[in-house]
Short mmCIF file of C-alpha atoms in Angstrom, two decimals:
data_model
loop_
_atom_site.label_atom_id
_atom_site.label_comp_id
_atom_site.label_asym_id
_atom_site.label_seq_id
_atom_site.Cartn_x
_atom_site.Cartn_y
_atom_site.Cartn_z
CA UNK A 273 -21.40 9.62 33.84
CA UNK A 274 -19.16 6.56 32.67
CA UNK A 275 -19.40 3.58 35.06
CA UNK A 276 -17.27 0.55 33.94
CA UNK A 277 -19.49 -2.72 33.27
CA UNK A 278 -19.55 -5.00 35.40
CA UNK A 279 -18.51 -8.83 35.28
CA UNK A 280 -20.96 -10.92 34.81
CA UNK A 281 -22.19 -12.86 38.13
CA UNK A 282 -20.18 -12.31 41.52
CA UNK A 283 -16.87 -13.75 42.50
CA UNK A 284 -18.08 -17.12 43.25
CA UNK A 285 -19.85 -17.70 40.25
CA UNK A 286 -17.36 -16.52 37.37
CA UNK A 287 -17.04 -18.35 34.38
CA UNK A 288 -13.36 -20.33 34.15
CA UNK A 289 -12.49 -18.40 31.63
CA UNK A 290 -12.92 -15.13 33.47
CA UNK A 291 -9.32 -15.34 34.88
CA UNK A 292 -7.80 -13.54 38.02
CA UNK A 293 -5.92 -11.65 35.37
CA UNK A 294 -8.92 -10.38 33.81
CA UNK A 295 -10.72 -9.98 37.28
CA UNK A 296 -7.70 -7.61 38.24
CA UNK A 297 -7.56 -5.68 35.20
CA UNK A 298 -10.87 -4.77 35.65
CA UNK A 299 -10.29 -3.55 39.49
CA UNK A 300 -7.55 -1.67 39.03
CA UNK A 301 -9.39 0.11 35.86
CA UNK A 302 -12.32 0.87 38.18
CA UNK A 303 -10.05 1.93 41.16
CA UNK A 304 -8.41 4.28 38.84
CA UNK A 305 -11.92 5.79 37.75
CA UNK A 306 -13.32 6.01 41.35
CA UNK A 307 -9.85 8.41 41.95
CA UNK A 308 -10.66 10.33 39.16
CA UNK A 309 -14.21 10.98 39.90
CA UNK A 310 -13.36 11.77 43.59
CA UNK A 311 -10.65 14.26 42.82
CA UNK A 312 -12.73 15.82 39.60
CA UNK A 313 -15.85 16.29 41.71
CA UNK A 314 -13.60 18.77 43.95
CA UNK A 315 -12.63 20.72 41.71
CA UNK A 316 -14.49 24.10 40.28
CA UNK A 317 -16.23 23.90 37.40
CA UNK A 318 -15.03 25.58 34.40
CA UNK A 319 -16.16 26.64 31.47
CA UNK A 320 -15.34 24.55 28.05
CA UNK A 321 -14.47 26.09 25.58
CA UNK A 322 -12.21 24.05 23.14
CA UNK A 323 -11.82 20.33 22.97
CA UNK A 324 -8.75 20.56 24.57
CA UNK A 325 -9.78 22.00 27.69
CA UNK A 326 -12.05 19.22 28.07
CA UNK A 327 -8.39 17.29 29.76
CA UNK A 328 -7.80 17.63 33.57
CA UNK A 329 -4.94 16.78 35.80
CA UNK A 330 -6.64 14.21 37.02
CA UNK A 331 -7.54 12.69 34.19
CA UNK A 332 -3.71 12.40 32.94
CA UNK A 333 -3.21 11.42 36.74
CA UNK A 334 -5.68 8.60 35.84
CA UNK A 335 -4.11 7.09 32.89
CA UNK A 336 -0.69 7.50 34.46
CA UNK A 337 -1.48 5.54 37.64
CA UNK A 338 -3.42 2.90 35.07
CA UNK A 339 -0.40 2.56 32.85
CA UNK A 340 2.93 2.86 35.05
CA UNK A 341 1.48 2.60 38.33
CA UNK A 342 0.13 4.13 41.60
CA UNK A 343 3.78 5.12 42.76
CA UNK A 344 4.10 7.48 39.36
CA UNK A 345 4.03 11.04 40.24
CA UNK A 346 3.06 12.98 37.40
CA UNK A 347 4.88 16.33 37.50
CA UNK A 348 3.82 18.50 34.45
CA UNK A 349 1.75 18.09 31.60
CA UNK A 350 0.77 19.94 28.27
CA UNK A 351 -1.80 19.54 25.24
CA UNK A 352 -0.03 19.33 21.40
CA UNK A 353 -2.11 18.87 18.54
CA UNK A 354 -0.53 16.86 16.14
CA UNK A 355 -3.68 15.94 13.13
CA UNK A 356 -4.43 17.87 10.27
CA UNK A 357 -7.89 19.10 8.96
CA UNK A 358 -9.44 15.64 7.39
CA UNK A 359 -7.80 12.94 9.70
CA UNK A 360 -10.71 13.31 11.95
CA UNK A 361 -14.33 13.77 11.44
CA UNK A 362 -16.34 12.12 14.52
CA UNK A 363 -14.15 13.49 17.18
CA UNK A 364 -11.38 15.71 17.97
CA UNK A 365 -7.71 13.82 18.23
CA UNK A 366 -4.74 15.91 20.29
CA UNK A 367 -1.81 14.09 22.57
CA UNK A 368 -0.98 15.00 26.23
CA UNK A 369 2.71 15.46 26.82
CA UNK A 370 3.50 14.80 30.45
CA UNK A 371 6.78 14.51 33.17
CA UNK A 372 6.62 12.01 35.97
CA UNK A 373 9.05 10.58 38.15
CA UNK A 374 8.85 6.74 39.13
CA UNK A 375 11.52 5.50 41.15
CA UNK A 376 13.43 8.60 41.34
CA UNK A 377 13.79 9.05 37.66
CA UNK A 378 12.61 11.61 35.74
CA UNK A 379 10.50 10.30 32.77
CA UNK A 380 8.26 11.79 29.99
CA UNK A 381 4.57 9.98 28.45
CA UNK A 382 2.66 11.06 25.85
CA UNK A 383 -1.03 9.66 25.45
CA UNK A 384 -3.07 10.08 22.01
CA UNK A 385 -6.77 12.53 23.48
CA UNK A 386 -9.74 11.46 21.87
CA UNK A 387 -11.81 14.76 22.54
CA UNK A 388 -15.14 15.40 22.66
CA UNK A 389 -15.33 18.37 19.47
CA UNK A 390 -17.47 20.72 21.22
CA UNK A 391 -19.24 21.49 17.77
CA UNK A 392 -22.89 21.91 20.18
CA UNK A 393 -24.68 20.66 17.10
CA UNK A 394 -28.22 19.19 18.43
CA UNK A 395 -28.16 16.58 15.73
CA UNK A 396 -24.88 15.37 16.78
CA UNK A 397 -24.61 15.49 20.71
CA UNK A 398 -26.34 12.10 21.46
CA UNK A 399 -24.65 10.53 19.20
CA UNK A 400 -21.09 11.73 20.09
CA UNK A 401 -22.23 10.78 23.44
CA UNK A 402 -23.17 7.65 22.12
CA UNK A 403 -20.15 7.01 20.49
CA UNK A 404 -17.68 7.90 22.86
CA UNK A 405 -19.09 5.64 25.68
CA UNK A 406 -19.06 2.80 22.60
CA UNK A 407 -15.13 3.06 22.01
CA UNK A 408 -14.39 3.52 25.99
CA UNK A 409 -15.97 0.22 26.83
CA UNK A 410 -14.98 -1.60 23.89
CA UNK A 411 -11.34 -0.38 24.43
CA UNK A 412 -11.32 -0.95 28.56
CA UNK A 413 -13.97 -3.62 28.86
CA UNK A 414 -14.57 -5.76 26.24
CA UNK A 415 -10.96 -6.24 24.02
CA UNK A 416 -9.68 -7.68 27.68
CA UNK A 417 -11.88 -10.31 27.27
CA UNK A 418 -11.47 -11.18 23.79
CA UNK A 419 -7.74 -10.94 24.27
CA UNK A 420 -8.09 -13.60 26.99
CA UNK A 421 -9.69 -16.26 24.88
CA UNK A 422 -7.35 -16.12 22.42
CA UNK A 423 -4.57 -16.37 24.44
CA UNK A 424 -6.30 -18.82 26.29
CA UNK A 425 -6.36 -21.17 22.84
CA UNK A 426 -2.30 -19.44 22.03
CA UNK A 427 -3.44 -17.01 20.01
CA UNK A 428 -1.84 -13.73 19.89
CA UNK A 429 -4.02 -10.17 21.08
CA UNK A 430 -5.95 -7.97 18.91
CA UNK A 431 -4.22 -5.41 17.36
CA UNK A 432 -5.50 -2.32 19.29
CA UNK A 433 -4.27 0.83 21.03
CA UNK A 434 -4.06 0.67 24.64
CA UNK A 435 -6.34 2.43 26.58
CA UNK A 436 -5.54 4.07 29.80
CA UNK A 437 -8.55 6.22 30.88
CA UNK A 438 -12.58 6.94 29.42
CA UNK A 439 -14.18 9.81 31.10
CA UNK A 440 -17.85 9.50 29.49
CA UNK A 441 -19.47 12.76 31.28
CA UNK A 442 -22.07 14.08 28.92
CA UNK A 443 -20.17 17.21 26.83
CA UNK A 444 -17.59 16.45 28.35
CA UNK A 445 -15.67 13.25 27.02
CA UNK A 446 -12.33 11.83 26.75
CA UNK A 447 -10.21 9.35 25.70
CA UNK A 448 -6.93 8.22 26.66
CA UNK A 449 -4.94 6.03 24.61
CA UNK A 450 -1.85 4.46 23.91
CA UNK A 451 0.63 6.64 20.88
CA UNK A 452 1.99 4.41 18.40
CA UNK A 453 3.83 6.72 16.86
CA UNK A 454 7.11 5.55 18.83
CA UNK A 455 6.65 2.48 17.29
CA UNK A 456 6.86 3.44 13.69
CA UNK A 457 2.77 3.12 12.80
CA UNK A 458 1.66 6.05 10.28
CA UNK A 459 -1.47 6.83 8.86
CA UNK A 460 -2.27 5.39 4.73
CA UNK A 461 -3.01 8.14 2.75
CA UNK A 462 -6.89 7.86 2.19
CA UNK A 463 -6.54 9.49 -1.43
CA UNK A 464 -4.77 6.35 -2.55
CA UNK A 465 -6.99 2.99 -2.44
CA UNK A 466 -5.11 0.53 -0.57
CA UNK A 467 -3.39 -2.24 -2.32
CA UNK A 468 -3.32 -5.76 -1.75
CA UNK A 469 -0.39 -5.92 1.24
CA UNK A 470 -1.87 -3.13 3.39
CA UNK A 471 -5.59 -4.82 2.69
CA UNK A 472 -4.21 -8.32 3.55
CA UNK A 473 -3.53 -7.42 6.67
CA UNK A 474 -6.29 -5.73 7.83
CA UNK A 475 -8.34 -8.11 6.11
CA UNK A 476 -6.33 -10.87 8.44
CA UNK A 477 -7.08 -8.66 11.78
CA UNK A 478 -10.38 -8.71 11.07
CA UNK A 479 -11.04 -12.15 10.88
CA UNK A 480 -9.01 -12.56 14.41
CA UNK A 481 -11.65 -9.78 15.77
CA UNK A 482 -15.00 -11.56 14.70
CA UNK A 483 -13.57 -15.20 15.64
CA UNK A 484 -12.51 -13.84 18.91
CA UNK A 485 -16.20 -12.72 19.97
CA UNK A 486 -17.50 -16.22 18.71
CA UNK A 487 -14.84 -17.60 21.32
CA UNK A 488 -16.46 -15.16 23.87
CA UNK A 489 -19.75 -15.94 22.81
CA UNK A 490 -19.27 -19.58 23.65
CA UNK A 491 -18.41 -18.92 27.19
CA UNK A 492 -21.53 -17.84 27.81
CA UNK A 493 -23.72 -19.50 25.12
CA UNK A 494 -26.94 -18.57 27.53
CA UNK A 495 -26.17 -14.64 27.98
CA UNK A 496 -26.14 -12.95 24.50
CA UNK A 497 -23.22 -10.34 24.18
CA UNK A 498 -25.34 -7.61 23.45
CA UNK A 499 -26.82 -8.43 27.13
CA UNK A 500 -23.10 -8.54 29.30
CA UNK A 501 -22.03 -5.40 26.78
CA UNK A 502 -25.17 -3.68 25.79
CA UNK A 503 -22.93 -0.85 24.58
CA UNK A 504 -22.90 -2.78 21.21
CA UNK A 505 -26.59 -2.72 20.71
CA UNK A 506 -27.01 1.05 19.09
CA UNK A 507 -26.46 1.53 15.59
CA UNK A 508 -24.80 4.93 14.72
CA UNK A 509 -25.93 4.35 10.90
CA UNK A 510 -28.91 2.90 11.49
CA UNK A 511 -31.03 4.40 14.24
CA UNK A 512 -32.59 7.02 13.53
CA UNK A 513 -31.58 9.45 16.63
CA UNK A 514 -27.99 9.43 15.93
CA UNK A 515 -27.80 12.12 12.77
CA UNK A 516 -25.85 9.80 10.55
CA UNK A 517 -28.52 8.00 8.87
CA UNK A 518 -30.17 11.41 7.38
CA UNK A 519 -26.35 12.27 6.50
CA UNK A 520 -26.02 8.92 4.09
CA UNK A 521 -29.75 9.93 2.87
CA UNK A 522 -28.73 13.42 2.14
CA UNK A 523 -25.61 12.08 0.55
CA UNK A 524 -27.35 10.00 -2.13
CA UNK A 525 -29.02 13.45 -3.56
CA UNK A 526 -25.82 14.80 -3.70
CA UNK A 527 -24.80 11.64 -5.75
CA UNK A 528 -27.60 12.14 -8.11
CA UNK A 529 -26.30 15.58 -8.68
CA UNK A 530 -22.58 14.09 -9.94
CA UNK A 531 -24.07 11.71 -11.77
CA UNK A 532 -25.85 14.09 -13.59
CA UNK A 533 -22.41 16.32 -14.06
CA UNK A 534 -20.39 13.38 -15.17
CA UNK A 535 -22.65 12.14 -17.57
CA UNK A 536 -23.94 9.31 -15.56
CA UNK A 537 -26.43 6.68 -17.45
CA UNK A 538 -30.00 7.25 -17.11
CA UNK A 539 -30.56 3.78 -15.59
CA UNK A 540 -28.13 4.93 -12.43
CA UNK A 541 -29.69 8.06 -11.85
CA UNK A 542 -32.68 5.99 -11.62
CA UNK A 543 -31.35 3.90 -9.46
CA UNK A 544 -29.70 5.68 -6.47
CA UNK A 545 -33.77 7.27 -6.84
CA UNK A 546 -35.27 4.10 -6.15
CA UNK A 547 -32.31 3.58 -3.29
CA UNK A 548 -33.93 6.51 -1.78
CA UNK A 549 -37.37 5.63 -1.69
CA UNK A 550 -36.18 2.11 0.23
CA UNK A 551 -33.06 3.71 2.03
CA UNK A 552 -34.34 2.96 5.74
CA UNK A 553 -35.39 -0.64 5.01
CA UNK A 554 -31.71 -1.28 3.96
CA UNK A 555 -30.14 -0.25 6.62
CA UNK A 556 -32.51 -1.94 9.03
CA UNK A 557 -32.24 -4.71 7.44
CA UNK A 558 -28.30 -5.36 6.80
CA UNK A 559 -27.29 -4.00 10.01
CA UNK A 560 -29.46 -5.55 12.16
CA UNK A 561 -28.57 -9.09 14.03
CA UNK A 562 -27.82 -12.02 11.61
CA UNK A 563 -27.24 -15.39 11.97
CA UNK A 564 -23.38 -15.30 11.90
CA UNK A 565 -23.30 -12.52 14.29
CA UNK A 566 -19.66 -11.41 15.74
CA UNK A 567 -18.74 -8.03 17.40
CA UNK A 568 -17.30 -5.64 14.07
CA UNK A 569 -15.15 -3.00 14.26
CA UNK A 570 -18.16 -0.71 12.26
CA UNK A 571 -15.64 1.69 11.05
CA UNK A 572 -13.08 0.05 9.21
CA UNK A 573 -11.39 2.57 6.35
CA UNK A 574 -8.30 4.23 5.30
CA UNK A 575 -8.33 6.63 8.09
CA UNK A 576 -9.03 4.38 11.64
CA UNK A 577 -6.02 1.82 10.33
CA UNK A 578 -2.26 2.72 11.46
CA UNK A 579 0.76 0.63 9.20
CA UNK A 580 3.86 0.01 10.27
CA UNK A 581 6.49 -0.94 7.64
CA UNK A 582 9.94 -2.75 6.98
CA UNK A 583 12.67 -0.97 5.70
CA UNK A 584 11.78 -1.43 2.47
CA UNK A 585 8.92 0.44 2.85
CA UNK A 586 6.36 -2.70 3.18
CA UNK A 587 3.59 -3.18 5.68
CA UNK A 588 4.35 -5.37 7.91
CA UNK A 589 2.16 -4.55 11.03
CA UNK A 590 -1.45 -2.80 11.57
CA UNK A 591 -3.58 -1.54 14.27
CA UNK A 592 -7.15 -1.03 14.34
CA UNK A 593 -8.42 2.41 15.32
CA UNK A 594 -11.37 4.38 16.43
CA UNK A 595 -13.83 1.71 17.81
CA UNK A 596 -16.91 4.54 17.95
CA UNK A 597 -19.57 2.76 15.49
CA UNK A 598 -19.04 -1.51 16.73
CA UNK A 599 -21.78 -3.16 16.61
CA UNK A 600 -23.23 -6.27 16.89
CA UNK A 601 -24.20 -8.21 13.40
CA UNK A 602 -22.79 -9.89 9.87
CA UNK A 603 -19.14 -9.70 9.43
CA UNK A 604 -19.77 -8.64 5.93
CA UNK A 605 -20.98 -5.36 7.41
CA UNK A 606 -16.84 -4.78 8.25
CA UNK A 607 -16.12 -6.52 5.24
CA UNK A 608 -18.27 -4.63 2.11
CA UNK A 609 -17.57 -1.54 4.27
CA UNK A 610 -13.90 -1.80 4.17
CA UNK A 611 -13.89 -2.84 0.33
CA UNK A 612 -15.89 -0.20 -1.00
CA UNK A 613 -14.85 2.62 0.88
CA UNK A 614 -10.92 2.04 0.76
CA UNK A 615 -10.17 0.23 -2.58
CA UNK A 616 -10.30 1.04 -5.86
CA UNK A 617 -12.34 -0.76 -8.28
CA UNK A 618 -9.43 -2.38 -10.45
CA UNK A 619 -8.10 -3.50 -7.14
CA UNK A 620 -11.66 -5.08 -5.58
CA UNK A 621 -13.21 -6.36 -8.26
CA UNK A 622 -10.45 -8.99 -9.81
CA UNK A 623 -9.03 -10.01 -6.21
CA UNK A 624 -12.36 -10.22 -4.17
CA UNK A 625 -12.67 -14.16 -4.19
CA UNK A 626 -8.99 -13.84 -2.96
CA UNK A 627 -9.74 -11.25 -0.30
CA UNK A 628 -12.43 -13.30 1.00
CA UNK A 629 -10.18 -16.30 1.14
CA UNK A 630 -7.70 -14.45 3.41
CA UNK A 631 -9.98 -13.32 5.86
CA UNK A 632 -11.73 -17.26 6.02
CA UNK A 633 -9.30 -18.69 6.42
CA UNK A 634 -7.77 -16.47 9.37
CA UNK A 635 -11.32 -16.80 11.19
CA UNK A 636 -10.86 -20.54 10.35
CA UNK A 637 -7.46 -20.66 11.95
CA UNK A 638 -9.06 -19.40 14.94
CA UNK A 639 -11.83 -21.08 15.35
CA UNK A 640 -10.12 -24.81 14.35
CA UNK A 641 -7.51 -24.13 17.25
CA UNK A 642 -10.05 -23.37 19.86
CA UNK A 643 -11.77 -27.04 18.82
CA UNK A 644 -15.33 -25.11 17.53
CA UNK A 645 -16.88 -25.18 14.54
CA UNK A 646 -16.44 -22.34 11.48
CA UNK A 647 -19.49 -20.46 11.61
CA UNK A 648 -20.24 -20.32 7.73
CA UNK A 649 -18.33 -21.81 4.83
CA UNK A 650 -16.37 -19.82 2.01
CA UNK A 651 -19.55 -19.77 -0.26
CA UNK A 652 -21.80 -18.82 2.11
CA UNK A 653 -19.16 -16.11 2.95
CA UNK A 654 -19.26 -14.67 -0.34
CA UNK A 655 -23.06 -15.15 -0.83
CA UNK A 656 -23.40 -12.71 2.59
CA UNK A 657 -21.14 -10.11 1.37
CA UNK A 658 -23.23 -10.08 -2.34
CA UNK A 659 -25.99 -9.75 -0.26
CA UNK A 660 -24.90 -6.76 0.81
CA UNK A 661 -23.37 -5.11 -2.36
CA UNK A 662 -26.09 -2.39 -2.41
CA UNK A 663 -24.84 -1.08 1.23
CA UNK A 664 -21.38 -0.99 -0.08
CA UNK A 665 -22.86 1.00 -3.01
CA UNK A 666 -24.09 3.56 -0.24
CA UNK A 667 -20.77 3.78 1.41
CA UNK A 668 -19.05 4.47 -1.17
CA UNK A 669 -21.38 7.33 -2.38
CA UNK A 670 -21.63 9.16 0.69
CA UNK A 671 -17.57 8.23 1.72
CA UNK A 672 -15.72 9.03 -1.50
CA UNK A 673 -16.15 12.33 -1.74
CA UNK A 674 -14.26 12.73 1.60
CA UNK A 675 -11.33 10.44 0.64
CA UNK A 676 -10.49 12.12 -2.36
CA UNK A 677 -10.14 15.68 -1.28
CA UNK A 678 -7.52 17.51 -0.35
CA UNK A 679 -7.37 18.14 3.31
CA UNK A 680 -7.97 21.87 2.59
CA UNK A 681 -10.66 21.00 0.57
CA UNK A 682 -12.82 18.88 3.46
CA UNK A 683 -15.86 20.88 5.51
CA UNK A 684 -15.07 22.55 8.29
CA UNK A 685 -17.52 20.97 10.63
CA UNK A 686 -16.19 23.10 13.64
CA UNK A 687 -17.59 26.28 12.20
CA UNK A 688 -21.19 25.16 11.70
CA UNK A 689 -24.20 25.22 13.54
CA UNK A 690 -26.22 22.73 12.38
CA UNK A 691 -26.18 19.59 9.96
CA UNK A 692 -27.77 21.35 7.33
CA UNK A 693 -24.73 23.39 6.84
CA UNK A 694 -22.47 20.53 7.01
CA UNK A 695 -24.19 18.99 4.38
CA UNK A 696 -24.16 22.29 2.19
CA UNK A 697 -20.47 23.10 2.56
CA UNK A 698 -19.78 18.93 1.79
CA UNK A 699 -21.68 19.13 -1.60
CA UNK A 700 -20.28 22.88 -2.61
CA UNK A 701 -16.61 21.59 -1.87
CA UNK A 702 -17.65 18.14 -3.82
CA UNK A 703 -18.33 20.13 -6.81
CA UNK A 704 -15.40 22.54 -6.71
CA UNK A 705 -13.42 19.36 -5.92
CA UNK A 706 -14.41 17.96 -9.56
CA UNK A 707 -12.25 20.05 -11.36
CA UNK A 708 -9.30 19.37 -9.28
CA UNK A 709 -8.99 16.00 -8.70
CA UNK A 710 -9.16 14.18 -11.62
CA UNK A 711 -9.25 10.73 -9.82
CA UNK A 712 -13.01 11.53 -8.51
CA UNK A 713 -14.81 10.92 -11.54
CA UNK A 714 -13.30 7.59 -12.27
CA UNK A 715 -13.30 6.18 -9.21
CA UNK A 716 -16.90 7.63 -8.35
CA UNK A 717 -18.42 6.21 -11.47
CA UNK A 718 -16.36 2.37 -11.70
CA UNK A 719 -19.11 2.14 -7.95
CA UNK A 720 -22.35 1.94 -10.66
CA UNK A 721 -20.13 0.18 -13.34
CA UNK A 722 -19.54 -2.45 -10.69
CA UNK A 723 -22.97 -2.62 -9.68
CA UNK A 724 -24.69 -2.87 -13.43
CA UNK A 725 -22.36 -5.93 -13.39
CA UNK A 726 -23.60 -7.48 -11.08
CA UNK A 727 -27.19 -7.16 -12.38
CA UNK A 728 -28.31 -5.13 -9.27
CA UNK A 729 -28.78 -1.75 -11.45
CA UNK A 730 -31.71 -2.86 -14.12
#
């Protein structure tokens, strides 16, 4: 079961920084949770069936008395599914359309449901546990903090959802969240590699997120974040429990196998071999701590960022999505993540130094104003993300598959029982997909072009 964390120390030893603001946020969230368990623990179980059964009453009642108030009666409520087949791969994503009346008026709320997919795919369910209760706290514990040392210094807040309710009961989660839709945001289309406007601003964002946990950090310079949110401690990629790290491993034979069908150099074959032979050490060792740790986003591609644009169709606005992989470490680990899964080569490759310069100089902006020191400077910014160039490599081969099919074209992961078959229906669609896309084979190979380049393919 989900319990909220806890502030750290009691009431008459809080930080200054840990405002009455925050202090209240935090009791009403808590309040609102102790409801919901109370009512939910009276009702009848019920069997689950679909994702969308997983939503209650009381769990809409939850997020409505968290987000317009305790006197908000909510009168009627529905599930809509509004994705499509290839938005979503971690989790299932419906809305909850609901009436209420607040002050005698009559008023309709929708909230975005980050479901629990019910796939029952023994690989899978500790890490969907694992990442669901990740993304709750992040969204309802942690991103009020950050937000209130950056205002704190006049600083504006993260660009994130709101989050109204997290019900982390094991099989059984949900997520309530704020709908940006109203506001105009829209999803990127991840067949297209984003150009340099939509990557400038998330690029910017970024840099706002890791400076804003170095301001947190410094509150508490003797208590280590992973220690007051320990929900940023487990890697998804990385440990070995979680599924995902025998997925990239898989994916890197299935990478051999296009190489082989596009006509891939001998030395490349070679070397995704060799990648395989040292695959766990890699991950270990790039996602681990480091010495410029900041809280990243883990996730940051085409698909968790929402754009909102002027009327002449530019972005002007974006909000970061889908918080189920933060952890803990380098903020390259957001950064080579982000390039090498979302941008195309003759995009990355002649406007990295420039890339790099945009996010510095937003985490600088950040960190000058709150009178502390920048953590790194711009060449030992660019010397971390090199570092790293082989992970991107491994991201990209085990992510690019997915972002240039069709939507028709992706697995169906509901309809398998086991990872094995995932796997198997990703590589047979990969290969039928190479005679329909024509924009796989270029992009695919430009990955190892890029990489002989740099000297890191002998």
């Amino acid at each position: 079961m989900f319990v909220p964390s806890k502030p750290v120390g009691s009431p008459m030893s809080q930080p200054k920084w840990f405002t009455r603001e925050i202090a209240a946020t935090i009791r009403k969230r808590k309040a609102a949770y102790r409801q919901f368990r109370r009512t939910a623990e009276e009702q009848p179980a019920t069997k689950v069936v679909t994702p969308q059964s997983l939503v209650t009453e009381e769990e809409v009642k939850a997020a409505l008395r968290l987000d317009k108030g305790s006197d908000a009666l909510l009168k009627s409520w529905s599930m809509v599914d509004f994705t499509k087949k290839g938005d979503n791969y971690g989790c299932v994503v419906s809305s909850v359309q609901g009436q209420y009346s607040l002050n005698q008026e009559n008023m309709e709320v929708v909230y975005i449901a980050k479901l629990n997919p019910c796939r029952h795919i023994k690989e899978y369910e500790e890490m969907t546990s694992v990442m669901f209760r990740k993304e709750s706290e992040f969204y309802l514990n942690l991103v009020p903090e950050l937000n209130s040392v950056l205002t704190e210094v006049g600083q504006k807040a993260l660009r994130f959802p709101k989050c109204f309710h997290g019900c982390m009961d094991k099989n059984k989660e949900v997520i309530l969240l704020e709908d940006l839709r109203p506001q105009g945001y829209q999803m990127f289309d991840r067949r297209r590699g984003l150009d340099v406007a939509h990557i400038t601003l998330i690029l910017k964002e970024l840099g706002r997120l890791h400076a804003s946990s170095r301001l947190l950090q410094a509150k508490t310079p003797d208590l280590d974040l992973a220690v007051t949110h320990d929900f940023l401690v487990p890697d998804i990629f990385a440990d070995e429990s979680m599924g995902l790290r025998d997925v990239f491993h898989r994916q890197l034979d299935q990478s051999i196998d296009l190489l082989e069908r596009f006509g891939g150099s001998e030395r490349s074959i070679a070397w995704v071999k060799s990648l395989k032979l040292e695959f766990v050490q890699l991950l270990t060792k790039h996602l681990g701590r480091s010495k410029y740790n900041v809280v990243c986003h883990g996730d940051c591609w085409n698909n968790n960022v929402l754009f909102r644009y002027n009327d002449d169709g530019e972005p002007v606005e974006v909000m970061l999505l889908d918080l189920q992989i933060n952890r803990l470490s380098s903020p390259a680990t957001d950064l080579i993540y982000l390039m090498y899964t979302s941008l195309n080569g003759e995009v990355r490759i002649p406007n990295l130094n420039t890339f790099l310069d945009t996010y510095y100089d937003t985490f600088n902006t950040v960190m000058e104003v709150a009178g502390m020191d920048m953590i790194f400077t711009r060449s030992e910014l660019l010397k971390e993300f090199r570092s790293m160039n082989v992970l991107g490599a491994i991201y990209a081969m085990a992510v690019v598959p997915f972002v240039l099919c069709e939507p028709e074209d992706t697995p169906d992961m509901d309809k398998a029982e086991n990872i094995d078959e995932i796997l198997m229906e990703v590589k047979e669609k990969t290969l039928v997909a190479l005679n329909k896309y024509p924009l796989m084979k270029p992009r695919f190979l430009s990955i190892f072009d890029e990489m002989m380049d740099l000297g890191l393919i002998p």
